Coordinates of C-alpha atoms in Angstrom, one line a residue:
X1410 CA 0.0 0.0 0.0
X1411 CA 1.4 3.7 -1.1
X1412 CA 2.4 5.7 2.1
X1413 CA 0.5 9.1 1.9
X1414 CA 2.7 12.0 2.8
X1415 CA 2.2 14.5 5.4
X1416 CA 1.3 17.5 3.2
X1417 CA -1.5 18.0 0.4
X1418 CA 0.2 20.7 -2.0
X1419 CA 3.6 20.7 -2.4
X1420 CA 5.8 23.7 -3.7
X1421 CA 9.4 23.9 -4.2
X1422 CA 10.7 27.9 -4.1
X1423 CA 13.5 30.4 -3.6
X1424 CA 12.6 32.6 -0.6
X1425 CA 13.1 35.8 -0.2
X1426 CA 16.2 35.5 1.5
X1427 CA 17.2 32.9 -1.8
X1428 CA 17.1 29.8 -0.3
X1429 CA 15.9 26.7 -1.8
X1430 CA 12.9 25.1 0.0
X1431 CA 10.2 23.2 0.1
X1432 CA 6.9 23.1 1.7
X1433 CA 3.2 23.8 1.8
X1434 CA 0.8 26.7 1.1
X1435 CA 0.1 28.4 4.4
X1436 CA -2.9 29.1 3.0
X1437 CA -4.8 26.2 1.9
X1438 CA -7.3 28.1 -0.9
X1439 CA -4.8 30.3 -2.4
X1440 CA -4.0 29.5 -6.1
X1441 CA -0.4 30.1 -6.0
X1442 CA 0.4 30.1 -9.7
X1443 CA -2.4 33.1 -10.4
X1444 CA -1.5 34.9 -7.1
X1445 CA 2.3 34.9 -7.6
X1446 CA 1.5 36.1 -11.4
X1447 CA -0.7 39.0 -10.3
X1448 CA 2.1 40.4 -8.2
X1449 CA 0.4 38.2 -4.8
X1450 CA 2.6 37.5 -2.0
X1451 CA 1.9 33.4 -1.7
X1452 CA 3.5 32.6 2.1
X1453 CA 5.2 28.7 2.8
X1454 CA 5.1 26.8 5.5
X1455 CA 8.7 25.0 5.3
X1456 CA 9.6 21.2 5.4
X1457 CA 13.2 20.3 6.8
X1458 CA 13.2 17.9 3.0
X1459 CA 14.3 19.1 -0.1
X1460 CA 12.2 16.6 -2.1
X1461 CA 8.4 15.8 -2.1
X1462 CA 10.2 12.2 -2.6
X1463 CA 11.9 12.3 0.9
X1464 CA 9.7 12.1 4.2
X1465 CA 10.1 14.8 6.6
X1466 CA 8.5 17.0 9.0
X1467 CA 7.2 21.1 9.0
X1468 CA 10.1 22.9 10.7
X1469 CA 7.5 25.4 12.1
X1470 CA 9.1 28.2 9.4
X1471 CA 6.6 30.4 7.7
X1472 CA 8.6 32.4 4.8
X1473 CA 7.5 34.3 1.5
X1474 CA 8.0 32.7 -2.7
X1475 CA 10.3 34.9 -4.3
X1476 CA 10.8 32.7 -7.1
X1477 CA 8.6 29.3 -8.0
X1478 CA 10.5 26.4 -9.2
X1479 CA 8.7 23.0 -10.6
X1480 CA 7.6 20.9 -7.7
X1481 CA 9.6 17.8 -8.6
X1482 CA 13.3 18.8 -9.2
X1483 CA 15.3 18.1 -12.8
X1484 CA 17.7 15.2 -11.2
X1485 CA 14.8 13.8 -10.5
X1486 CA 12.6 13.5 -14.0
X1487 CA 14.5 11.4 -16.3
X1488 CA 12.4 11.1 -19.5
X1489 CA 9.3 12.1 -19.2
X1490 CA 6.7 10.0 -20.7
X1491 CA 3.5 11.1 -22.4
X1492 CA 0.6 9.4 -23.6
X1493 CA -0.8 11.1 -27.2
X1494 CA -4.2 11.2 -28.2
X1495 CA -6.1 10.7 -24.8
X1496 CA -8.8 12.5 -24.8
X1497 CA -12.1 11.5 -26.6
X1498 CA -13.0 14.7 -27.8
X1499 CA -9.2 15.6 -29.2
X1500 CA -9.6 12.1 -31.3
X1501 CA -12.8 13.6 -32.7
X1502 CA -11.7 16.5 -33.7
X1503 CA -9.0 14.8 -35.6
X1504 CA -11.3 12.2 -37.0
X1505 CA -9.6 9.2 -35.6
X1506 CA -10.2 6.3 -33.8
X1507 CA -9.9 5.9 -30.2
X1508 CA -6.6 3.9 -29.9
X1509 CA -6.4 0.5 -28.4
X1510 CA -3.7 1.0 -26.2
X1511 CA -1.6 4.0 -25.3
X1512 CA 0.0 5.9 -27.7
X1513 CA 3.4 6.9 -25.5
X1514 CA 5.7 9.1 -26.7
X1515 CA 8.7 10.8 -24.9
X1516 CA 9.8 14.4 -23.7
X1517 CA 13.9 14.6 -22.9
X1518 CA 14.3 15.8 -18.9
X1519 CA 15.5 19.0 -20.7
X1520 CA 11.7 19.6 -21.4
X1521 CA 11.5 20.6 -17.7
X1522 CA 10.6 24.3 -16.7
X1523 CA 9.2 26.4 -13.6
X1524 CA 6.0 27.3 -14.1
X1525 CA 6.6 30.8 -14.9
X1526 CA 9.1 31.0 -16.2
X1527 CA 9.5 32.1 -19.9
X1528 CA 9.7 29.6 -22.9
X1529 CA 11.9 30.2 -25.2
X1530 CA 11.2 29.9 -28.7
X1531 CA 14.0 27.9 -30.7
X1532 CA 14.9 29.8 -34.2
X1533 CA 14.0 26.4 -35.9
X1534 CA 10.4 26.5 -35.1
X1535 CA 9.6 29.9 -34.8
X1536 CA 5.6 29.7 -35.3
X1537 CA 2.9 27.3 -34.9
X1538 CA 4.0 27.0 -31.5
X1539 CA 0.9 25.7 -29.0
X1540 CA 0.3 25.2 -25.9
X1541 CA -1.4 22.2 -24.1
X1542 CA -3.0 21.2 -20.4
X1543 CA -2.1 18.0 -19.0
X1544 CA -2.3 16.2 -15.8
X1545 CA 1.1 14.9 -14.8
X1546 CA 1.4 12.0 -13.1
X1547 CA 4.2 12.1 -10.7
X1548 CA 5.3 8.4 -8.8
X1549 CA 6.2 8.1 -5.2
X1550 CA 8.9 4.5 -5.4
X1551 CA 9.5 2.1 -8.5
X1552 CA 6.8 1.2 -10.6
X1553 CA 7.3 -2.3 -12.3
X1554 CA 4.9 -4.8 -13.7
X1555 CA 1.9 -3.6 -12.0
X1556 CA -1.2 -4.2 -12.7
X1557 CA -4.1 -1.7 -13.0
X1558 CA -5.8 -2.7 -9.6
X1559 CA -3.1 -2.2 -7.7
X1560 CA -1.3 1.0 -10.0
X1561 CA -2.9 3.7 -8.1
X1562 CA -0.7 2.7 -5.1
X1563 CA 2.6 3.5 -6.7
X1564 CA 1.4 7.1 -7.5
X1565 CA 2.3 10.1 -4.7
X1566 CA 0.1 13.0 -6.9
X1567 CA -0.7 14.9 -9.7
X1568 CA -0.2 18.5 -11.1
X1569 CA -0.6 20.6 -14.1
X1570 CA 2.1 20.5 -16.9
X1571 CA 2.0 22.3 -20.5
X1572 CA 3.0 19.9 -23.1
X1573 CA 3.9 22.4 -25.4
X1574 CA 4.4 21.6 -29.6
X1575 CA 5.9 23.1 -32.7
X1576 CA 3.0 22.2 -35.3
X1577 CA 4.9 23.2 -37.9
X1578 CA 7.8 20.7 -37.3
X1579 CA 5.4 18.1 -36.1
X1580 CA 3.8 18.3 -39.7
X1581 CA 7.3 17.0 -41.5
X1582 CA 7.5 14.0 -39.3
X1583 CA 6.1 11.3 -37.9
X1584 CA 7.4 11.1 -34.6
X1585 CA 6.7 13.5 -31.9
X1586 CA 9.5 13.8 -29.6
X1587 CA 11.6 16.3 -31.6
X1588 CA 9.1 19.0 -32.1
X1589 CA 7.6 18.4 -28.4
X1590 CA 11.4 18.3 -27.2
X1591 CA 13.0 21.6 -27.0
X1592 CA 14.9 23.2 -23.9
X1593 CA 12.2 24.2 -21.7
X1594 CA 8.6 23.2 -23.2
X1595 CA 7.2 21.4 -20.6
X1596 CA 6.7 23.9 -17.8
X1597 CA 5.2 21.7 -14.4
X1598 CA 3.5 22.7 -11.7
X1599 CA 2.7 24.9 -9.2
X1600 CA 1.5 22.6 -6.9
X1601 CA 1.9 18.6 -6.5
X1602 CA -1.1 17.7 -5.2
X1603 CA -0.8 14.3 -2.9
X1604 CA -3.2 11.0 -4.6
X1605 CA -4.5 11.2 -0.5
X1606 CA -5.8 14.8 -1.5
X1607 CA -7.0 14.7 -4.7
X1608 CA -9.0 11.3 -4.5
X1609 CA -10.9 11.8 -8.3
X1610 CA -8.4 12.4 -10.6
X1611 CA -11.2 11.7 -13.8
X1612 CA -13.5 14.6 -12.3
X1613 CA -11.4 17.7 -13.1
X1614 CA -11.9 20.5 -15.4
X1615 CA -8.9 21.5 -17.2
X1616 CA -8.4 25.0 -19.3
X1617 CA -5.5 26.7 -21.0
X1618 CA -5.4 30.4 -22.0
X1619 CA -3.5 32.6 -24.3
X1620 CA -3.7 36.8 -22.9
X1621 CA -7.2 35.8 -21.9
X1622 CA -8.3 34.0 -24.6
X1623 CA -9.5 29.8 -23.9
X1624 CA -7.7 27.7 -26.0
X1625 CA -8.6 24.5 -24.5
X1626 CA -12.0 23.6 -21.5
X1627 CA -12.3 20.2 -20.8
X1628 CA -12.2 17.5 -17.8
X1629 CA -10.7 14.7 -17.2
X1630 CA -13.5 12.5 -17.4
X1631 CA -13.0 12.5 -21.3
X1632 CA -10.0 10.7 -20.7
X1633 CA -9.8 6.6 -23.2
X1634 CA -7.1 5.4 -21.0
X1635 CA -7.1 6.5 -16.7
X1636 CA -3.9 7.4 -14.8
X1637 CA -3.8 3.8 -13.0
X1638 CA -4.0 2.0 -16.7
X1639 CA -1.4 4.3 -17.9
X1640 CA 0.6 4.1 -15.2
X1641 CA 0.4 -0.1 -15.9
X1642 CA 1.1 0.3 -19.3
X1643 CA 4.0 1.9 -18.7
X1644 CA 5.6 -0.4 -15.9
X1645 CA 5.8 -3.0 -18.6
X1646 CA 8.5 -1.7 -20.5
X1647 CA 12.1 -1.9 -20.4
X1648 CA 12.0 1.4 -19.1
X1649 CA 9.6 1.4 -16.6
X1650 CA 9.0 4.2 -14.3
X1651 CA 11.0 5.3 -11.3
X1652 CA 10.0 7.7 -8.0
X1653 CA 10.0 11.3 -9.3
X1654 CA 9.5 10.5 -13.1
X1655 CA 6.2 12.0 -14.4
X1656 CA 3.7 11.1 -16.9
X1657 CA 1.5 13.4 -18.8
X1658 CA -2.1 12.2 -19.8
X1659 CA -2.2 13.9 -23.1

């Protein structure tokens, strides 16, 4: 059985002070992504653990985000696996059929960025550039031939990622990790939230917005293959998940 930790939203930061820490929202309803964008100050309570991976303790610290880093750190990503054509609606609107099994691509651990941070668009795919939602999947231990029953145990939370695409250079090729794999386009985060915490992973509504405008408004329930079954699928290969490594639905 998955041990749950002691906190339900994780951060990782640089304080004011510019140390790196962890820890949890003091205040358990703020949004910190949209509060630290408008300008917000978001306050942490501080763990004495550098990693959501590692168990620990609150240190009884209370300090302010200067700067918001992704909640699982780059050393420990690895690849980061992605699951393509997921969503029912997306296959419709492509006229395709809902796939039998997983369609898994791969992002390099380069992909990683902080939340808000900027992305920087490479000179070789300079337009056509979108942006899309996921729920990431991140794993608490090693995740190897597991079934689907018992799948749901291996995994410590979930947060938001933007699996973000060069159209234009997908449209030469048939593979997809080269024009989803550039320095920087997969920004994760704010917040991991802890499996314990968020209970019903297929009952969320996910948007994306460009300056205002939605791009994308759908939920999770209009997901063909679930986080447990993908999570499954995955432990199957020859390179099967490890504690830390995250999975985007797609």
């Amino acid at each position: 059985m998955a041990v749950s930790p002691n906190w339900n939203r994780f951060v990782r930061f640089i304080s004011d002070d510019g140390r790196e820490l962890c820890g949890e929202p003091d205040d358990a309803n703020v949004d910190v992504g949209l509060a630290l964008a408008g300008g917000q100050i978001v306050q942490v309570r501080v763990r004495d653990t550098a990693s959501a991976l590692s168990p620990g303790k609150f240190t009884g610290e209370v300090v302010s985000i200067r700067k918001l880093l992704s909640p699982i750190a780059p050393q420990e990503v690895g690849t980061i696996r992605c699951i393509g054509l997921n969503f029912k609606d997306h296959a419709a609107e492509l006229n395709l059929p809902l796939p039998a099994v997983p369609e898994v691509f791969m992002k390099p651990a380069g992909c990683l960025n902080n939340p808000l941070d900027p992305v920087i668009i490479p000179r070789s795919a300079t337009s056509a550039v979108d942006a899309e939602v996921e729920l990431a999947i991140v794993l608490s231990r090693d995740c190897k031939n597991v079934d689907v029953t018992s799948a749901a145990d291996y995994i410590l939370g979930f947060t938001t990622a933007n699996d973000i695409t060069c159209r234009d250079v997908q449209g030469k090729t048939s593979q997809w990790g080269y024009c989803k794999g550039y320095d920087g386009f997969c920004p994760l985060g704010p917040t991991l939230v802890s499996a314990h915490h968020l209970s019903r992973p297929l009952q969320l509504r996910m948007t994306s917005s460009i300056n205002g405008g939605v791009i994308q408004d759908g939920t999770t329930t209009d997901m063909i293959f679930s986080p447990a079954e993908i999570v499954s699928y995955l432990s199957k290969v020859g390179y099967p998940p490890m504690p830390g490594m995250h999975s985007l639905t797609s």
